[in-house]
Amino acid sequence: MKRTVKPSFMILSLLMFIILSACATGANTQNTSAGSTDAAKKVRIGLTVPTLSNPFFVAMSKGAQEAASKFNAEVITVSADQDLAKQTAQIEDFITKKVDLILLSPFDSKGIAAAVAQAKAANIPVIAVDGFAEGGINTVVMSDNVMAGTLAGEYLAKRLNGKGQIVIMDGPPVSAVTDRIKGFEEVMKKYPEIKVISKQNGEGNREKALSVMENILQANKKIDAVFAINDPEGVGIKIAAEQAGRGGEFFIVGVDGAPDAVTALKEKKAFAATSAQFPNEMVVKAVELGLQIKEGKSIDSKVLIPVELITQENVEQYRGW
């Protein structure tokens, strides 16, 4: 006997099929949308550094690429070529491009204040890296530069047995430099028999420090040690001493842990030690903090990255940049 399907049962089955299909389609649509949103939320970051002729800032740019990969971000890195006006224009360009975050390694901590204020007015977080900047930054990520100067000073004083004639090679007007000088000079106060016979500005680069050191060598017949605020200056000082035939007269202590300093340390000549920084780690940390700011989280106003003293004795164990 042929069975007859009741109309009510057919209608109910059809309704259930439509409901289940709609649910499945809705779930698929939601997942697709979520994926598209994640792809579209790629963070754009602008990084401006004083100069890419210094290996320290090259290492910083490498850290930016590491951060870009880690956090699915796009990083635009530019060099100010030690020009305040150029760095100001670069920040203004980042604002025009509507980047999500600006990382600033300042060439002039005070001079860059107006550009930082413009970014703040545009609601773009600004994180200073390797030096404080005025104008309203959200935070600063830097090496413990006072510690860097302190370690260098303690090494120098111990090697001199607390007495001698020394030179200080200063640098650009940024907080990183002034903090290194502060840490170093605090140590020197404990050693009244260590005399600073010259303190001049090497502008943070090899060529200038070499030229300045040539003049210092001509004016001073006896030098026992030199503290340089960064390794490019330290290498320039070493070259000046060797060219003057005085390469074995004094030793040099720098700051950075740069590749050129590592090479000089391994020579076991005038370049004796450096307080090593980790610029790539600074930038990765700065990006991490910037993303926290974008999420509305509160962060510390200053984050310090520890430094390590690298000498001729332990340079083989140093991980470098």
Coordinates of C-alpha atoms in Angstrom, one line a residue:
M1 CA 0.0 0.0 0.0
K2 CA 1.4 3.5 -0.9
R3 CA 1.8 5.8 2.0
T4 CA 0.7 9.4 1.9
V5 CA 3.0 12.0 3.5
K6 CA 1.0 14.6 5.5
P7 CA 1.4 18.2 4.4
S8 CA 2.1 19.4 7.9
F9 CA 5.1 17.1 8.3
M10 CA 6.6 18.3 5.0
I11 CA 6.2 21.9 6.0
L12 CA 7.9 21.3 9.4
S13 CA 10.8 19.5 7.7
L14 CA 11.3 22.3 5.2
L15 CA 11.3 25.0 8.0
M16 CA 14.0 23.0 10.0
F17 CA 16.2 22.7 6.9
I18 CA 16.0 26.5 6.2
I19 CA 16.8 27.3 9.9
L20 CA 19.8 25.0 10.0
S21 CA 21.1 26.3 6.7
A22 CA 20.8 29.9 7.8
C23 CA 22.8 29.2 11.0
A24 CA 25.6 27.5 9.1
T25 CA 25.8 30.4 6.6
G26 CA 25.8 33.0 9.4
A27 CA 28.6 31.2 11.2
N28 CA 30.7 31.1 8.1
T29 CA 30.1 34.7 7.3
Q30 CA 31.1 35.8 10.8
N31 CA 34.4 33.9 10.6
T32 CA 35.2 35.4 7.3
S33 CA 34.5 38.9 8.5
A34 CA 36.7 38.4 11.6
G35 CA 39.6 37.2 9.4
S36 CA 39.2 40.3 7.1
T37 CA 39.2 42.6 10.1
D38 CA 42.4 41.1 11.5
A39 CA 44.1 41.5 8.2
A40 CA 43.0 45.1 7.9
K41 CA 44.2 46.0 11.4
K42 CA 47.9 45.8 10.5
V43 CA 49.6 48.5 12.6
R44 CA 51.7 51.2 10.8
I45 CA 54.7 52.5 12.7
G46 CA 57.1 55.3 11.9
L47 CA 60.6 55.2 13.3
T48 CA 63.0 58.1 13.0
V49 CA 66.6 57.8 14.2
P50 CA 69.4 60.4 14.3
T51 CA 71.6 58.7 11.7
L52 CA 71.9 55.3 10.0
S53 CA 75.6 55.9 9.6
N54 CA 76.0 54.8 13.2
P55 CA 75.8 50.9 13.6
F56 CA 73.8 51.5 16.8
F57 CA 70.8 52.9 14.9
V58 CA 71.2 50.3 12.2
A59 CA 70.7 47.7 14.9
M60 CA 67.7 49.7 16.0
S61 CA 66.2 49.5 12.5
K62 CA 66.8 45.7 12.6
G63 CA 64.9 45.6 15.8
A64 CA 62.1 47.4 14.1
Q65 CA 61.9 44.7 11.5
E66 CA 61.9 42.1 14.2
A67 CA 59.1 43.9 15.9
A68 CA 57.2 44.1 12.6
S69 CA 57.3 40.4 12.2
K70 CA 56.5 39.6 15.8
F71 CA 53.5 42.0 16.0
N72 CA 52.2 41.9 12.4
A73 CA 53.1 45.5 11.8
E74 CA 54.5 47.7 9.1
V75 CA 57.5 49.8 10.1
I76 CA 58.7 52.9 8.1
T77 CA 62.3 53.7 9.2
V78 CA 64.0 57.0 8.3
S79 CA 67.3 58.7 9.1
A80 CA 67.4 62.4 10.3
D81 CA 71.1 62.6 9.3
Q82 CA 71.8 64.5 12.6
D83 CA 69.5 67.3 11.4
L84 CA 66.8 68.6 13.8
A85 CA 64.8 70.2 11.0
K86 CA 64.8 67.0 9.0
Q87 CA 63.7 64.9 12.0
T88 CA 60.9 67.4 12.6
A89 CA 59.8 67.1 9.0
Q90 CA 59.9 63.3 9.3
I91 CA 57.5 63.3 12.2
E92 CA 55.2 65.7 10.4
D93 CA 55.2 63.3 7.4
F94 CA 54.3 60.4 9.8
I95 CA 51.4 62.5 11.0
T96 CA 50.3 63.1 7.4
K97 CA 50.5 59.4 6.6
K98 CA 48.3 58.7 9.7
V99 CA 50.6 56.1 11.2
D100 CA 49.3 54.4 14.3
L101 CA 52.5 54.8 16.4
I102 CA 55.7 56.9 16.2
L103 CA 59.0 55.7 17.6
L104 CA 61.4 58.6 18.1
S105 CA 65.1 58.4 18.8
P106 CA 65.8 62.1 19.2
F107 CA 68.7 64.0 17.8
D108 CA 67.8 67.0 20.0
S109 CA 65.6 66.2 23.0
K110 CA 64.4 69.8 23.5
G111 CA 64.3 70.9 19.9
I112 CA 62.0 68.1 18.8
A113 CA 59.3 69.1 21.3
A114 CA 57.1 71.0 18.8
A115 CA 56.9 68.0 16.5
V116 CA 56.1 65.6 19.4
A117 CA 53.3 68.0 20.4
Q118 CA 51.8 67.9 16.8
A119 CA 51.7 64.1 16.9
K120 CA 50.1 64.2 20.3
A121 CA 47.4 66.7 19.0
A122 CA 46.8 64.2 16.1
N123 CA 46.2 61.5 18.8
I124 CA 49.3 59.4 17.6
P125 CA 51.3 57.9 20.5
V126 CA 54.9 58.8 20.5
I127 CA 57.5 56.6 22.3
A128 CA 61.0 57.9 22.7
V129 CA 63.8 55.4 22.2
D130 CA 67.3 55.7 23.5
G131 CA 66.7 59.2 24.9
F132 CA 64.0 61.4 26.4
A133 CA 62.2 63.9 24.3
E134 CA 60.1 66.9 25.3
G135 CA 56.6 67.8 23.9
G136 CA 54.5 65.1 25.5
I137 CA 55.8 61.6 24.8
N138 CA 53.8 58.7 26.1
T139 CA 56.9 56.9 27.5
V140 CA 60.6 56.4 26.9
V141 CA 62.5 53.1 26.4
M142 CA 66.2 53.5 26.9
S143 CA 69.3 51.8 28.2
D144 CA 70.1 52.6 31.8
N145 CA 72.5 55.3 30.7
V146 CA 73.5 56.3 34.2
M147 CA 74.5 52.7 34.8
A148 CA 76.5 52.8 31.6
G149 CA 78.5 55.8 32.8
T150 CA 78.9 54.3 36.2
L151 CA 80.2 50.9 34.9
A152 CA 82.7 52.8 32.6
G153 CA 83.8 55.0 35.5
E154 CA 84.3 52.2 37.9
Y155 CA 86.3 50.2 35.4
L156 CA 88.5 53.2 34.5
A157 CA 89.1 54.2 38.2
K158 CA 90.0 50.6 39.1
R159 CA 92.4 50.2 36.2
L160 CA 94.1 53.6 37.1
N161 CA 94.4 52.6 40.8
G162 CA 92.5 55.8 41.6
K163 CA 94.9 58.3 40.1
G164 CA 95.8 59.8 36.7
Q165 CA 94.9 62.3 34.0
I166 CA 91.9 61.6 31.9
V167 CA 89.8 63.1 29.0
I168 CA 86.1 63.0 28.6
M169 CA 84.7 63.0 25.1
D170 CA 81.1 64.4 25.4
G171 CA 78.4 64.2 22.8
P172 CA 75.0 65.5 21.4
P173 CA 72.5 67.3 23.8
V174 CA 70.3 64.3 24.5
S175 CA 69.4 62.7 27.8
A176 CA 71.2 59.4 26.9
V177 CA 74.5 61.3 26.7
T178 CA 73.9 63.5 29.8
D179 CA 73.0 60.5 31.8
R180 CA 76.2 58.7 30.8
I181 CA 78.2 61.7 31.8
K182 CA 76.3 62.0 35.1
G183 CA 77.0 58.3 36.0
F184 CA 80.7 58.6 35.0
E185 CA 81.3 61.9 36.9
E186 CA 79.5 60.6 40.0
V187 CA 82.1 57.9 40.2
M188 CA 85.0 60.3 39.6
K189 CA 83.9 62.4 42.6
K190 CA 85.2 59.4 44.7
Y191 CA 88.6 59.7 43.2
P192 CA 90.1 63.2 43.8
E193 CA 93.5 62.1 42.3
I194 CA 91.9 61.4 38.9
K195 CA 92.1 64.7 37.1
V196 CA 89.9 65.6 34.1
I197 CA 92.4 67.6 31.9
S198 CA 90.0 68.0 28.9
K199 CA 86.2 67.6 28.3
Q200 CA 85.1 68.3 24.8
N201 CA 82.3 67.4 22.4
G202 CA 83.0 64.7 19.8
E203 CA 79.4 65.0 18.5
G204 CA 78.9 61.2 18.8
N205 CA 80.7 60.3 15.6
R206 CA 84.1 58.9 14.7
E207 CA 85.4 61.7 12.4
K208 CA 84.6 64.6 14.8
A209 CA 86.1 62.7 17.8
L210 CA 89.2 61.9 15.8
S211 CA 89.7 65.6 15.0
V212 CA 89.0 66.8 18.5
M213 CA 91.3 64.2 20.0
E214 CA 94.1 65.3 17.6
N215 CA 93.9 68.7 19.2
I216 CA 93.8 67.3 22.7
L217 CA 96.9 65.2 22.1
Q218 CA 98.8 68.2 20.9
A219 CA 97.8 70.2 24.0
N220 CA 98.5 67.4 26.5
K221 CA 101.8 65.5 26.8
K222 CA 100.4 62.9 29.2
I223 CA 97.0 61.2 29.1
D224 CA 96.2 58.0 31.1
A225 CA 92.6 57.2 30.0
V226 CA 89.7 58.5 27.9
F227 CA 86.0 58.1 28.5
A228 CA 83.9 58.4 25.3
I229 CA 80.1 58.7 25.4
N230 CA 79.8 56.2 22.5
D231 CA 81.9 53.7 20.6
P232 CA 82.2 55.6 17.3
E233 CA 83.9 58.4 19.3
G234 CA 86.0 55.7 21.1
V235 CA 87.2 54.3 17.7
G236 CA 88.0 57.8 16.4
I237 CA 90.0 58.5 19.6
K238 CA 91.9 55.2 19.1
I239 CA 92.8 56.2 15.5
A240 CA 94.0 59.6 16.5
A241 CA 96.2 58.1 19.2
E242 CA 97.7 55.6 16.8
Q243 CA 98.3 58.2 14.1
A244 CA 100.1 60.3 16.7
G245 CA 102.3 57.4 17.7
R246 CA 100.7 57.3 21.2
G247 CA 98.5 54.3 20.8
G248 CA 100.1 52.6 23.8
E249 CA 100.0 55.6 26.1
F250 CA 96.4 55.4 27.4
F251 CA 93.3 53.2 27.3
I252 CA 89.8 54.0 26.1
V253 CA 86.4 53.2 27.6
G254 CA 83.2 53.7 25.5
V255 CA 79.5 53.0 25.5
D256 CA 77.4 50.9 23.1
G257 CA 78.9 47.5 22.5
A258 CA 79.1 48.2 18.7
P259 CA 80.6 45.9 16.2
D260 CA 83.6 48.2 15.7
A261 CA 84.2 48.2 19.4
V262 CA 84.1 44.5 19.5
T263 CA 86.8 44.3 16.8
A264 CA 88.9 46.9 18.7
L265 CA 88.5 45.0 22.0
K266 CA 89.7 41.8 20.3
E267 CA 92.9 43.6 19.1
K268 CA 93.7 44.0 22.8
K269 CA 95.3 47.4 22.3
A270 CA 94.0 50.9 23.4
F271 CA 90.3 50.1 23.4
A272 CA 89.8 48.5 26.8
A273 CA 86.0 48.3 27.6
T274 CA 82.5 49.4 26.6
S275 CA 79.2 49.5 28.4
A276 CA 77.1 47.5 26.0
Q277 CA 73.5 48.5 25.1
F278 CA 70.9 46.4 23.2
P279 CA 69.2 48.7 20.7
N280 CA 67.2 46.0 19.0
E281 CA 65.6 45.0 22.3
M282 CA 64.7 48.7 23.0
V283 CA 62.7 48.9 19.7
V284 CA 60.9 45.6 20.2
K285 CA 59.9 46.7 23.7
A286 CA 58.8 50.2 22.4
V287 CA 56.5 48.6 19.9
E288 CA 55.1 46.3 22.5
L289 CA 54.3 49.3 24.8
G290 CA 52.8 51.2 21.8
L291 CA 50.4 48.4 21.1
Q292 CA 49.4 48.4 24.8
I293 CA 48.7 52.2 24.6
K294 CA 46.5 51.6 21.5
E295 CA 44.6 49.0 23.6
G296 CA 44.0 51.6 26.3
K297 CA 46.3 50.1 28.8
S298 CA 48.4 52.2 31.2
I299 CA 52.2 51.9 31.0
D300 CA 55.2 53.2 32.9
S301 CA 56.6 56.6 32.0
K302 CA 60.1 55.2 31.6
V303 CA 61.4 51.7 30.9
L304 CA 65.1 51.0 31.4
I305 CA 67.1 48.3 29.6
P306 CA 70.1 47.1 31.6
V307 CA 73.6 47.4 30.2
E308 CA 76.7 45.1 30.5
L309 CA 80.4 46.0 30.7
I310 CA 82.3 44.3 27.9
T311 CA 86.1 44.1 28.2
Q312 CA 89.0 42.6 26.4
E313 CA 88.7 39.7 28.8
N314 CA 85.0 38.8 28.3
V315 CA 84.4 40.0 24.7
E316 CA 84.3 36.5 23.3
Q317 CA 81.2 35.8 25.4
Y318 CA 79.4 38.9 24.3
R319 CA 76.3 38.2 22.1
G320 CA 76.6 41.5 20.3
W321 CA 74.0 43.2 18.0

